PDB file of C-alpha atoms in Angstrom:
ATOM      1  CA  ILE A   8      -0.007   0.001  -0.005  1.00  0.00           C
ATOM      2  CA  ALA A   9       2.884   2.347   0.897  1.00  0.00           C
ATOM      3  CA  GLN A  10       4.449   1.837  -2.500  1.00  0.00           C
ATOM      4  CA  LEU A  11       1.183   2.464  -4.308  1.00  0.00           C
ATOM      5  CA  MET A  12       0.883   5.730  -2.468  1.00  0.00           C
ATOM      6  CA  GLY A  13       4.483   6.680  -3.366  1.00  0.00           C
ATOM      7  CA  ILE A  14       5.733   6.300   0.230  1.00  0.00           C
ATOM      8  CA  SER A  15       8.844   4.304   0.920  1.00  0.00           C
ATOM      9  CA  VAL A  16       8.717   1.330   3.292  1.00  0.00           C
ATOM     10  CA  ASP A  17      11.535   2.923   5.312  1.00  0.00           C
ATOM     11  CA  SER A  18       9.388   6.068   5.816  1.00  0.00           C
ATOM     12  CA  VAL A  19       6.546   4.002   7.049  1.00  0.00           C
ATOM     13  CA  ARG A  20       8.805   2.101   9.470  1.00  0.00           C
ATOM     14  CA  ARG A  21      10.256   5.360  10.829  1.00  0.00           C
ATOM     15  CA  TYR A  22       6.704   6.760  11.335  1.00  0.00           C
ATOM     16  CA  ILE A  23       5.643   3.667  13.235  1.00  0.00           C
ATOM     17  CA  HIS A  24       8.855   3.745  15.298  1.00  0.00           C
ATOM     18  CA  ARG A  25       8.267   7.415  16.268  1.00  0.00           C
ATOM     19  CA  GLY A  26       4.661   6.611  17.265  1.00  0.00           C
ATOM     20  CA  GLN A  27       5.813   3.652  19.415  1.00  0.00           C
ATOM     21  CA  GLU A  28       8.473   5.824  21.024  1.00  0.00           C
ATOM     22  CA  ARG A  29       5.939   8.533  21.862  1.00  0.00           C
ATOM     23  CA  ILE A  30       3.686   5.898  23.478  1.00  0.00           C
ATOM     24  CA  ARG A  31       6.647   4.457  25.500  1.00  0.00           C
ATOM     25  CA  GLN A  32       7.573   7.896  26.768  1.00  0.00           C
ATOM     26  CA  LYS A  33       4.012   8.650  27.791  1.00  0.00           C
ATOM     27  CA  VAL A  34       3.770   5.411  29.667  1.00  0.00           C
ATOM     28  CA  TYR A  35       7.173   6.060  31.255  1.00  0.00           C
ATOM     29  CA  GLN A  36       6.131   9.543  32.413  1.00  0.00           C
ATOM     30  CA  GLU A  37       2.805   8.291  33.809  1.00  0.00           C
ATOM     31  CA  GLU A  38       4.551   5.572  35.771  1.00  0.00           C
ATOM     32  CA  ARG A  39       6.658   8.286  37.469  1.00  0.00           C
ATOM     33  CA  VAL A  40       3.734  10.236  38.961  1.00  0.00           C
ATOM     34  CA  TRP A  41       1.636   9.702  42.113  1.00  0.00           C
ATOM     35  CA  HIS A  42      -1.902  10.639  40.925  1.00  0.00           C
ATOM     36  CA  GLY A  43      -4.379  12.372  43.101  1.00  0.00           C
ATOM     37  CA  VAL A  44      -1.922  14.416  45.117  1.00  0.00           C
ATOM     38  CA  ASN A  45      -3.482  17.625  46.379  1.00  0.00           C
ATOM     39  CA  ALA A  46      -0.632  20.109  46.233  1.00  0.00           C
ATOM     40  CA  GLU A  47      -2.639  22.641  48.285  1.00  0.00           C
ATOM     41  CA  LYS A  48      -2.706  20.214  51.213  1.00  0.00           C
ATOM     42  CA  CYS A  49       1.029  19.418  51.013  1.00  0.00           C
ATOM     43  CA  VAL A  50       3.389  20.631  53.709  1.00  0.00           C
ATOM     44  CA  LYS A  51       7.161  20.343  53.185  1.00  0.00           C
ATOM     45  CA  LEU A  52       8.984  19.318  56.416  1.00  0.00           C
ATOM     46  CA  ASP A  53      12.050  21.247  57.497  1.00  0.00           C
ATOM     47  CA  LEU A  54      14.969  18.813  57.579  1.00  0.00           C
ATOM     48  CA  SER A  55      17.635  21.604  57.726  1.00  0.00           C
ATOM     49  CA  GLY A  56      18.564  20.765  61.340  1.00  0.00           C
ATOM     50  CA  PHE A  57      18.802  17.046  60.703  1.00  0.00           C
ATOM     51  CA  VAL A  58      20.803  16.618  57.394  1.00  0.00           C
ATOM     52  CA  ASN A  59      24.403  15.491  57.797  1.00  0.00           C
ATOM     53  CA  MET A  60      25.884  15.396  54.259  1.00  0.00           C
ATOM     54  CA  ALA A  61      26.103  17.473  51.069  1.00  0.00           C
ATOM     55  CA  PHE A  62      25.062  16.209  47.614  1.00  0.00           C
ATOM     56  CA  ARG A  63      28.522  16.837  46.239  1.00  0.00           C
ATOM     57  CA  ASP A  64      31.660  14.995  47.490  1.00  0.00           C
ATOM     58  CA  GLU A  65      35.143  16.154  46.802  1.00  0.00           C
ATOM     59  CA  ILE A  66      37.399  13.386  48.241  1.00  0.00           C
ATOM     60  CA  ALA A  67      36.501   9.742  48.384  1.00  0.00           C
ATOM     61  CA  GLY A  68      36.874   7.994  51.745  1.00  0.00           C
ATOM     62  CA  ASP A  69      37.605  11.042  53.909  1.00  0.00           C
ATOM     63  CA  ARG A  70      34.549  10.399  56.030  1.00  0.00           C
ATOM     64  CA  LYS A  71      33.242  13.933  55.443  1.00  0.00           C
ATOM     65  CA  GLY A  72      31.791  16.023  52.604  1.00  0.00           C
ATOM     66  CA  GLY A  73      28.911  14.575  50.668  1.00  0.00           C
ATOM     67  CA  TRP A  74      26.760  11.792  49.455  1.00  0.00           C
ATOM     68  CA  PHE A  75      28.122   8.304  50.014  1.00  0.00           C
ATOM     69  CA  ASP A  76      31.746   9.539  50.413  1.00  0.00           C
ATOM     70  CA  GLN A  77      32.833   8.306  46.936  1.00  0.00           C
ATOM     71  CA  GLY A  78      34.327  11.434  45.550  1.00  0.00           C
ATOM     72  CA  GLY A  79      32.928  12.486  42.156  1.00  0.00           C
ATOM     73  CA  ASN A  80      30.551   9.469  42.151  1.00  0.00           C
ATOM     74  CA  ASP A  81      28.008  11.681  43.940  1.00  0.00           C
ATOM     75  CA  PHE A  82      24.673  13.515  43.505  1.00  0.00           C
ATOM     76  CA  ALA A  83      26.118  16.962  42.849  1.00  0.00           C
ATOM     77  CA  ASN A  84      23.532  17.744  40.192  1.00  0.00           C
ATOM     78  CA  MET A  85      20.602  17.425  42.528  1.00  0.00           C
ATOM     79  CA  PRO A  86      17.966  20.162  41.707  1.00  0.00           C
ATOM     80  CA  LEU A  87      17.605  22.447  44.787  1.00  0.00           C
ATOM     81  CA  GLY A  88      14.869  24.521  46.244  1.00  0.00           C
ATOM     82  CA  ASP A  89      11.133  24.043  45.735  1.00  0.00           C
ATOM     83  CA  ARG A  90      10.477  21.259  43.193  1.00  0.00           C
ATOM     84  CA  VAL A  91       7.831  18.836  42.102  1.00  0.00           C
ATOM     85  CA  PHE A  92       8.965  15.237  41.796  1.00  0.00           C
ATOM     86  CA  ALA A  93       6.614  12.334  41.047  1.00  0.00           C
ATOM     87  CA  GLY A  94       3.667  14.781  41.236  1.00  0.00           C
ATOM     88  CA  VAL A  95       4.641  15.839  44.824  1.00  0.00           C
ATOM     89  CA  PRO A  96       6.012  19.182  45.967  1.00  0.00           C
ATOM     90  CA  PHE A  97       9.260  18.927  47.845  1.00  0.00           C
ATOM     91  CA  ARG A  98      11.841  21.354  49.247  1.00  0.00           C
ATOM     92  CA  ILE A  99      15.436  20.351  48.600  1.00  0.00           C
ATOM     93  CA  ILE A 100      17.918  21.993  50.939  1.00  0.00           C
ATOM     94  CA  ASP A 101      20.771  23.915  49.404  1.00  0.00           C
ATOM     95  CA  PRO A 102      23.881  22.810  51.311  1.00  0.00           C
ATOM     96  CA  ALA A 103      25.608  26.154  50.551  1.00  0.00           C
ATOM     97  CA  ALA A 104      23.013  27.846  52.636  1.00  0.00           C
ATOM     98  CA  ASN A 105      22.963  25.239  55.407  1.00  0.00           C
ATOM     99  CA  GLY A 106      26.466  24.614  56.608  1.00  0.00           C
ATOM    100  CA  ASN A 107      27.322  22.401  53.571  1.00  0.00           C
ATOM    101  CA  LYS A 108      24.607  19.851  54.624  1.00  0.00           C
ATOM    102  CA  GLY A 109      21.569  19.044  52.467  1.00  0.00           C
ATOM    103  CA  VAL A 110      20.727  15.286  52.770  1.00  0.00           C
ATOM    104  CA  ILE A 111      20.356  12.673  55.454  1.00  0.00           C
ATOM    105  CA  VAL A 112      22.691   9.693  54.861  1.00  0.00           C
ATOM    106  CA  LEU A 113      22.599   6.867  57.392  1.00  0.00           C
ATOM    107  CA  ALA A 114      24.890   3.922  58.130  1.00  0.00           C
ATOM    108  CA  GLY A 115      25.038   0.602  56.454  1.00  0.00           C
ATOM    109  CA  LYS A 116      27.618  -2.147  56.289  1.00  0.00           C
ATOM    110  CA  GLU A 117      29.531  -0.318  53.574  1.00  0.00           C
ATOM    111  CA  ARG A 118      29.591   2.979  55.507  1.00  0.00           C
ATOM    112  CA  ASP A 119      29.429   2.137  59.214  1.00  0.00           C
ATOM    113  CA  TYR A 120      30.739   5.579  60.168  1.00  0.00           C
ATOM    114  CA  PHE A 121      27.579   7.369  59.226  1.00  0.00           C
ATOM    115  CA  PRO A 122      24.929   7.960  61.951  1.00  0.00           C
ATOM    116  CA  ALA A 123      22.641   5.041  62.653  1.00  0.00           C
ATOM    117  CA  GLU A 124      19.501   7.212  63.058  1.00  0.00           C
ATOM    118  CA  VAL A 125      17.923  10.647  63.082  1.00  0.00           C
ATOM    119  CA  LEU A 126      15.309  11.194  65.732  1.00  0.00           C
ATOM    120  CA  GLY A 127      12.537  13.667  66.388  1.00  0.00           C
ATOM    121  CA  ILE A 128      11.919  15.419  63.078  1.00  0.00           C
ATOM    122  CA  PRO A 129       8.890  17.625  63.892  1.00  0.00           C
ATOM    123  CA  VAL A 130       5.640  16.978  61.969  1.00  0.00           C
ATOM    124  CA  ASN A 131       2.969  18.486  64.312  1.00  0.00           C
ATOM    125  CA  ARG A 132      -0.022  17.904  62.060  1.00  0.00           C
ATOM    126  CA  LYS A 133      -2.449  15.283  60.834  1.00  0.00           C
ATOM    127  CA  ALA A 134      -1.543  13.399  57.712  1.00  0.00           C
ATOM    128  CA  ALA A 135      -3.372  11.470  55.059  1.00  0.00           C
ATOM    129  CA  ALA A 136      -0.067  10.446  53.501  1.00  0.00           C
ATOM    130  CA  LEU A 137       3.668  11.027  53.745  1.00  0.00           C
ATOM    131  CA  TYR A 138       5.954  11.210  50.809  1.00  0.00           C
ATOM    132  CA  PHE A 139       9.691  10.365  51.209  1.00  0.00           C
ATOM    133  CA  LEU A 140      12.254  11.428  48.560  1.00  0.00           C
ATOM    134  CA  HIS A 141      14.913   8.811  49.164  1.00  0.00           C
ATOM    135  CA  THR A 142      17.256   6.205  47.666  1.00  0.00           C
ATOM    136  CA  MET A 143      20.045   3.834  48.827  1.00  0.00           C
ATOM    137  CA  GLY A 144      23.617   2.855  48.023  1.00  0.00           C
ATOM    138  CA  TRP A 145      24.414  -0.864  47.842  1.00  0.00           C
ATOM    139  CA  GLY A 146      21.437  -2.773  49.358  1.00  0.00           C
ATOM    140  CA  GLU A 147      19.697  -5.926  48.260  1.00  0.00           C
ATOM    141  CA  LYS A 148      16.327  -6.818  46.923  1.00  0.00           C
ATOM    142  CA  GLY A 149      13.966  -7.962  49.642  1.00  0.00           C
ATOM    143  CA  GLN A 150      16.224  -6.679  52.435  1.00  0.00           C
ATOM    144  CA  LYS A 151      15.158  -3.963  54.804  1.00  0.00           C
ATOM    145  CA  ALA A 152      17.027  -0.738  54.222  1.00  0.00           C
ATOM    146  CA  LEU A 153      15.604   1.492  56.923  1.00  0.00           C
ATOM    147  CA  ILE A 154      12.652   2.225  59.138  1.00  0.00           C
ATOM    148  CA  TYR A 155      10.474   5.349  59.316  1.00  0.00           C
ATOM    149  CA  ARG A 156       9.020   5.535  62.845  1.00  0.00           C
ATOM    150  CA  ILE A 157       5.906   7.657  63.324  1.00  0.00           C
ATOM    151  CA  HIS A 158       5.050   9.162  66.765  1.00  0.00           C
ATOM    152  CA  TYR A 159       1.517  10.313  67.304  1.00  0.00           C
ATOM    153  CA  VAL A 160       0.575  13.004  69.759  1.00  0.00           C
ATOM    154  CA  ASP A 161      -1.459  10.489  71.788  1.00  0.00           C
ATOM    155  CA  GLY A 162       1.682   8.544  72.605  1.00  0.00           C
ATOM    156  CA  SER A 163       1.265   5.716  70.150  1.00  0.00           C
ATOM    157  CA  SER A 164       3.713   4.959  67.419  1.00  0.00           C
ATOM    158  CA  LEU A 165       4.183   2.691  64.418  1.00  0.00           C
ATOM    159  CA  GLU A 166       7.094   1.636  62.196  1.00  0.00           C
ATOM    160  CA  ILE A 167       7.221   1.712  58.348  1.00  0.00           C
ATOM    161  CA  PRO A 168       9.775  -0.826  57.150  1.00  0.00           C
ATOM    162  CA  VAL A 169      11.369   0.223  53.866  1.00  0.00           C
ATOM    163  CA  VAL A 170      12.476  -2.794  51.797  1.00  0.00           C
ATOM    164  CA  GLY A 171      14.865  -2.856  48.831  1.00  0.00           C
ATOM    165  CA  GLU A 172      13.274  -2.929  45.378  1.00  0.00           C
ATOM    166  CA  ARG A 173       9.819  -2.740  46.973  1.00  0.00           C
ATOM    167  CA  ASP A 174       9.839   0.707  48.625  1.00  0.00           C
ATOM    168  CA  ILE A 175      13.319   1.972  47.643  1.00  0.00           C
ATOM    169  CA  CYS A 176      15.925   1.310  44.963  1.00  0.00           C
ATOM    170  CA  GLY A 177      19.581   1.884  44.321  1.00  0.00           C
ATOM    171  CA  TRP A 178      20.627   5.332  43.117  1.00  0.00           C
ATOM    172  CA  TRP A 179      23.023   4.218  40.357  1.00  0.00           C
ATOM    173  CA  GLY A 180      20.582   4.105  37.444  1.00  0.00           C
ATOM    174  CA  ALA A 181      16.800   4.630  37.238  1.00  0.00           C
ATOM    175  CA  LYS A 182      14.541   1.871  38.476  1.00  0.00           C
ATOM    176  CA  ALA A 183      10.999   2.039  39.838  1.00  0.00           C
ATOM    177  CA  ALA A 184       9.743  -0.115  42.669  1.00  0.00           C
ATOM    178  CA  PRO A 185       6.136  -1.268  43.347  1.00  0.00           C
ATOM    179  CA  ASN A 186       5.759   1.325  46.135  1.00  0.00           C
ATOM    180  CA  ALA A 187       8.154   4.055  44.855  1.00  0.00           C
ATOM    181  CA  LYS A 188       8.201   6.219  41.747  1.00  0.00           C
ATOM    182  CA  ILE A 189      11.345   7.309  39.929  1.00  0.00           C
ATOM    183  CA  ALA A 190      11.437  10.885  41.089  1.00  0.00           C
ATOM    184  CA  VAL A 191      14.804  12.469  40.203  1.00  0.00           C
ATOM    185  CA  GLU A 192      17.098  11.636  37.296  1.00  0.00           C
ATOM    186  CA  VAL A 193      20.358  13.471  36.786  1.00  0.00           C
ATOM    187  CA  PRO A 194      23.826  12.564  35.512  1.00  0.00           C
ATOM    188  CA  ASN A 195      27.043  12.448  37.501  1.00  0.00           C
ATOM    189  CA  ALA A 196      30.735  12.188  36.623  1.00  0.00           C
ATOM    190  CA  GLN A 197      30.542   8.374  36.279  1.00  0.00           C
ATOM    191  CA  LYS A 198      27.017   7.613  35.214  1.00  0.00           C
ATOM    192  CA  ASP A 199      24.493   8.924  32.678  1.00  0.00           C
ATOM    193  CA  VAL A 200      21.604   8.578  35.115  1.00  0.00           C
ATOM    194  CA  VAL A 201      21.603   8.535  38.909  1.00  0.00           C
ATOM    195  CA  SER A 202      18.216   8.722  40.606  1.00  0.00           C
ATOM    196  CA  MET A 203      16.108   9.093  43.716  1.00  0.00           C
ATOM    197  CA  GLN A 204      12.685   7.593  44.311  1.00  0.00           C
ATOM    198  CA  CYS A 205       9.469   8.941  45.836  1.00  0.00           C
ATOM    199  CA  PHE A 206       7.873   6.503  48.353  1.00  0.00           C
ATOM    200  CA  ARG A 207       4.285   7.134  49.437  1.00  0.00           C
ATOM    201  CA  TRP A 208       2.977   5.965  52.816  1.00  0.00           C
ATOM    202  CA  ARG A 209      -0.694   6.175  53.472  1.00  0.00           C
ATOM    203  CA  ASN A 210      -1.424   6.885  57.136  1.00  0.00           C
ATOM    204  CA  PRO A 211      -3.847   4.303  58.644  1.00  0.00           C
ATOM    205  CA  HIS A 212      -4.759   6.887  61.346  1.00  0.00           C
ATOM    206  CA  PRO A 213      -5.351  10.162  59.531  1.00  0.00           C
ATOM    207  CA  GLU A 214      -7.442  11.406  62.455  1.00  0.00           C
ATOM    208  CA  ARG A 215      -4.435  11.284  64.801  1.00  0.00           C
ATOM    209  CA  GLU A 216      -1.949  14.188  64.823  1.00  0.00           C
ATOM    210  CA  ILE A 217       1.619  13.067  64.223  1.00  0.00           C
ATOM    211  CA  ARG A 218       4.139  14.651  66.575  1.00  0.00           C
ATOM    212  CA  SER A 219       7.435  13.566  64.989  1.00  0.00           C
ATOM    213  CA  LEU A 220       9.308  11.269  62.689  1.00  0.00           C
ATOM    214  CA  ASP A 221      12.393   9.102  63.199  1.00  0.00           C
ATOM    215  CA  VAL A 222      14.649   7.740  60.415  1.00  0.00           C
ATOM    216  CA  VAL A 223      16.487   4.649  61.397  1.00  0.00           C
ATOM    217  CA  SER A 224      18.921   2.557  59.404  1.00  0.00           C
ATOM    218  CA  ALA A 225      18.425  -1.196  59.311  1.00  0.00           C
ATOM    219  CA  ARG A 226      22.208  -1.497  59.499  1.00  0.00           C
ATOM    220  CA  GLU A 227      22.269  -4.028  56.676  1.00  0.00           C
ATOM    221  CA  SER A 228      23.948  -3.769  53.296  1.00  0.00           C
ATOM    222  CA  ALA A 229      21.987  -0.648  52.289  1.00  0.00           C
ATOM    223  CA  VAL A 230      23.220   2.829  52.974  1.00  0.00           C
ATOM    224  CA  PRO A 231      20.037   4.926  52.918  1.00  0.00           C
ATOM    225  CA  ALA A 232      19.666   8.541  51.928  1.00  0.00           C
ATOM    226  CA  LEU A 233      16.737  10.876  52.466  1.00  0.00           C
ATOM    227  CA  ALA A 234      16.551  14.312  50.781  1.00  0.00           C
ATOM    228  CA  ALA A 235      13.039  15.528  51.599  1.00  0.00           C
ATOM    229  CA  VAL A 236       9.697  14.642  53.264  1.00  0.00           C
ATOM    230  CA  THR A 237       6.326  16.088  52.411  1.00  0.00           C
ATOM    231  CA  VAL A 238       3.057  15.612  54.424  1.00  0.00           C
ATOM    232  CA  GLU A 239      -0.266  15.614  52.603  1.00  0.00           C
ATOM    233  CA  THR A 240      -2.856  16.610  55.127  1.00  0.00           C
ATOM    234  CA  PRO A 241      -6.417  15.173  55.251  1.00  0.00           C
TER     235      PRO A 241
END
């Protein structure tokens, strides 16, 4: 038919390929968004007093600086300020304005000199859902990477286990998990794409006010990193 119409077969093939690529891109973008997020009800938590590392690292293995202490294999191109990732508004701390600290990085077997936990991040509001912008270095599928511990004003608490390749993925590359969307994709000095994921937790008790949040490493192979937390109020 193409030949009868004076159109080359190669032209038809290119047209079909472009159409298929547009569909793939649309599906890919849709899979990266949490739908139904009400931005007007979203509150960005202030992590500025709790972060311990920068996104950029200058010297590998010096036990200070940034990211996972691997020198130029870092997250230096992290977008800063107020951003929307995976359909969720977040606030990314600029380390230059916060004592060269912008992200929480906790200990794992590969980096046992990082802190094991960060306790008492203020929330002080009711929540329908919490969104965590996080990722991990190293780590294994099916292994617990960290725990988010929720403290309610009434004195009760609960733990949210975060499991590798279910709720969180490795940062070297871009991979979605069943409970986490690919949220940030940037290049670094060694990789075309490094990424962070957005994990959504739906609060089973939206009627209870949350007082605070703890972030606790599982102290397994994963070295977890948390850049931002946003609360969606009921």
